[in-house]
């Protein structure tokens, strides 16, 4: 699933470590999300949308195969 996580994180001036701490996940999880190797749980997606004050759809772009 494509996402805008890296761009949003940069716009908010957050490092991967800082975002991981806010979400209570590892930095590796953030790296995997940004490289589109990992799709988040719905709970994690909601937490991200709250941090960035946007909708889940603003962060993640779903494309059917």
PDB file of C-alpha atoms in Angstrom:
ATOM      1  CA  UNK A   1       0.000   0.000   0.000  1.00  0.00           C
ATOM      2  CA  UNK A   2       1.432   3.367  -1.007  1.00  0.00           C
ATOM      3  CA  UNK A   3       1.639   6.085   1.612  1.00  0.00           C
ATOM      4  CA  UNK A   4       2.627   9.667   2.305  1.00  0.00           C
ATOM      5  CA  UNK A   5       4.125   8.925   5.708  1.00  0.00           C
ATOM      6  CA  UNK A   6       7.678  10.098   5.022  1.00  0.00           C
ATOM      7  CA  UNK A   7       6.459  13.404   3.566  1.00  0.00           C
ATOM      8  CA  UNK A   8       4.072  14.026   6.461  1.00  0.00           C
ATOM      9  CA  UNK A   9       6.712  13.125   9.035  1.00  0.00           C
ATOM     10  CA  UNK A  10       9.103  15.575   7.375  1.00  0.00           C
ATOM     11  CA  UNK A  11       6.458  18.311   7.278  1.00  0.00           C
ATOM     12  CA  UNK A  12       5.971  17.902  11.032  1.00  0.00           C
ATOM     13  CA  UNK A  13       9.720  17.883  11.674  1.00  0.00           C
ATOM     14  CA  UNK A  14       9.664  14.446  13.290  1.00  0.00           C
ATOM     15  CA  UNK A  15      12.456  11.908  13.138  1.00  0.00           C
ATOM     16  CA  UNK A  16      11.641   8.239  12.696  1.00  0.00           C
ATOM     17  CA  UNK A  17      12.590   7.705  16.351  1.00  0.00           C
ATOM     18  CA  UNK A  18      10.305  10.490  17.567  1.00  0.00           C
ATOM     19  CA  UNK A  19       7.347   9.188  15.576  1.00  0.00           C
ATOM     20  CA  UNK A  20       8.016   5.632  16.759  1.00  0.00           C
ATOM     21  CA  UNK A  21       8.049   6.842  20.378  1.00  0.00           C
ATOM     22  CA  UNK A  22       4.730   8.658  19.945  1.00  0.00           C
ATOM     23  CA  UNK A  23       3.167   5.519  18.464  1.00  0.00           C
ATOM     24  CA  UNK A  24       4.835   3.106  20.904  1.00  0.00           C
ATOM     25  CA  UNK A  25       6.335   1.083  18.040  1.00  0.00           C
ATOM     26  CA  UNK A  26       9.911   0.434  16.937  1.00  0.00           C
ATOM     27  CA  UNK A  27      11.828   2.627  14.529  1.00  0.00           C
ATOM     28  CA  UNK A  28      11.983  -0.437  12.283  1.00  0.00           C
ATOM     29  CA  UNK A  29       8.182  -0.341  12.008  1.00  0.00           C
ATOM     30  CA  UNK A  30       8.343   3.269  10.791  1.00  0.00           C
ATOM     31  CA  UNK A  31      11.069   2.374   8.295  1.00  0.00           C
ATOM     32  CA  UNK A  32       9.009  -0.559   6.982  1.00  0.00           C
ATOM     33  CA  UNK A  33       5.914   1.621   6.658  1.00  0.00           C
ATOM     34  CA  UNK A  34       7.800   4.332   4.788  1.00  0.00           C
ATOM     35  CA  UNK A  35       9.343   1.789   2.412  1.00  0.00           C
ATOM     36  CA  UNK A  36       5.863   0.308   1.858  1.00  0.00           C
ATOM     37  CA  UNK A  37       6.953  -3.137   3.061  1.00  0.00           C
ATOM     38  CA  UNK A  38       4.426  -3.207   5.887  1.00  0.00           C
ATOM     39  CA  UNK A  39       0.724  -2.344   6.033  1.00  0.00           C
ATOM     40  CA  UNK A  40      -0.367  -0.947   9.382  1.00  0.00           C
ATOM     41  CA  UNK A  41      -3.090  -2.293  11.607  1.00  0.00           C
ATOM     42  CA  UNK A  42      -6.236  -0.179  11.638  1.00  0.00           C
ATOM     43  CA  UNK A  43      -5.315   0.958  15.161  1.00  0.00           C
ATOM     44  CA  UNK A  44      -1.893   2.167  14.020  1.00  0.00           C
ATOM     45  CA  UNK A  45      -3.431   3.897  11.004  1.00  0.00           C
ATOM     46  CA  UNK A  46      -5.864   5.768  13.288  1.00  0.00           C
ATOM     47  CA  UNK A  47      -3.015   6.796  15.623  1.00  0.00           C
ATOM     48  CA  UNK A  48      -1.066   8.159  12.648  1.00  0.00           C
ATOM     49  CA  UNK A  49      -4.083  10.109  11.418  1.00  0.00           C
ATOM     50  CA  UNK A  50      -4.458  11.715  14.849  1.00  0.00           C
ATOM     51  CA  UNK A  51      -0.783  12.683  15.041  1.00  0.00           C
ATOM     52  CA  UNK A  52      -0.891  14.285  11.591  1.00  0.00           C
ATOM     53  CA  UNK A  53      -4.420  15.727  11.980  1.00  0.00           C
ATOM     54  CA  UNK A  54      -5.651  14.176   8.760  1.00  0.00           C
ATOM     55  CA  UNK A  55      -7.660  11.233   7.522  1.00  0.00           C
ATOM     56  CA  UNK A  56      -6.264   7.750   7.052  1.00  0.00           C
ATOM     57  CA  UNK A  57      -6.868   8.213   3.325  1.00  0.00           C
ATOM     58  CA  UNK A  58      -4.554  11.245   3.362  1.00  0.00           C
ATOM     59  CA  UNK A  59      -1.740   8.989   4.602  1.00  0.00           C
ATOM     60  CA  UNK A  60      -2.412   5.673   2.898  1.00  0.00           C
ATOM     61  CA  UNK A  61      -3.374   5.160  -0.743  1.00  0.00           C
ATOM     62  CA  UNK A  62      -5.143   1.897  -1.386  1.00  0.00           C
ATOM     63  CA  UNK A  63      -4.750   0.473  -4.876  1.00  0.00           C
ATOM     64  CA  UNK A  64      -6.252  -2.833  -5.888  1.00  0.00           C
ATOM     65  CA  UNK A  65      -3.996  -5.195  -7.805  1.00  0.00           C
TER      66      UNK A  65
END
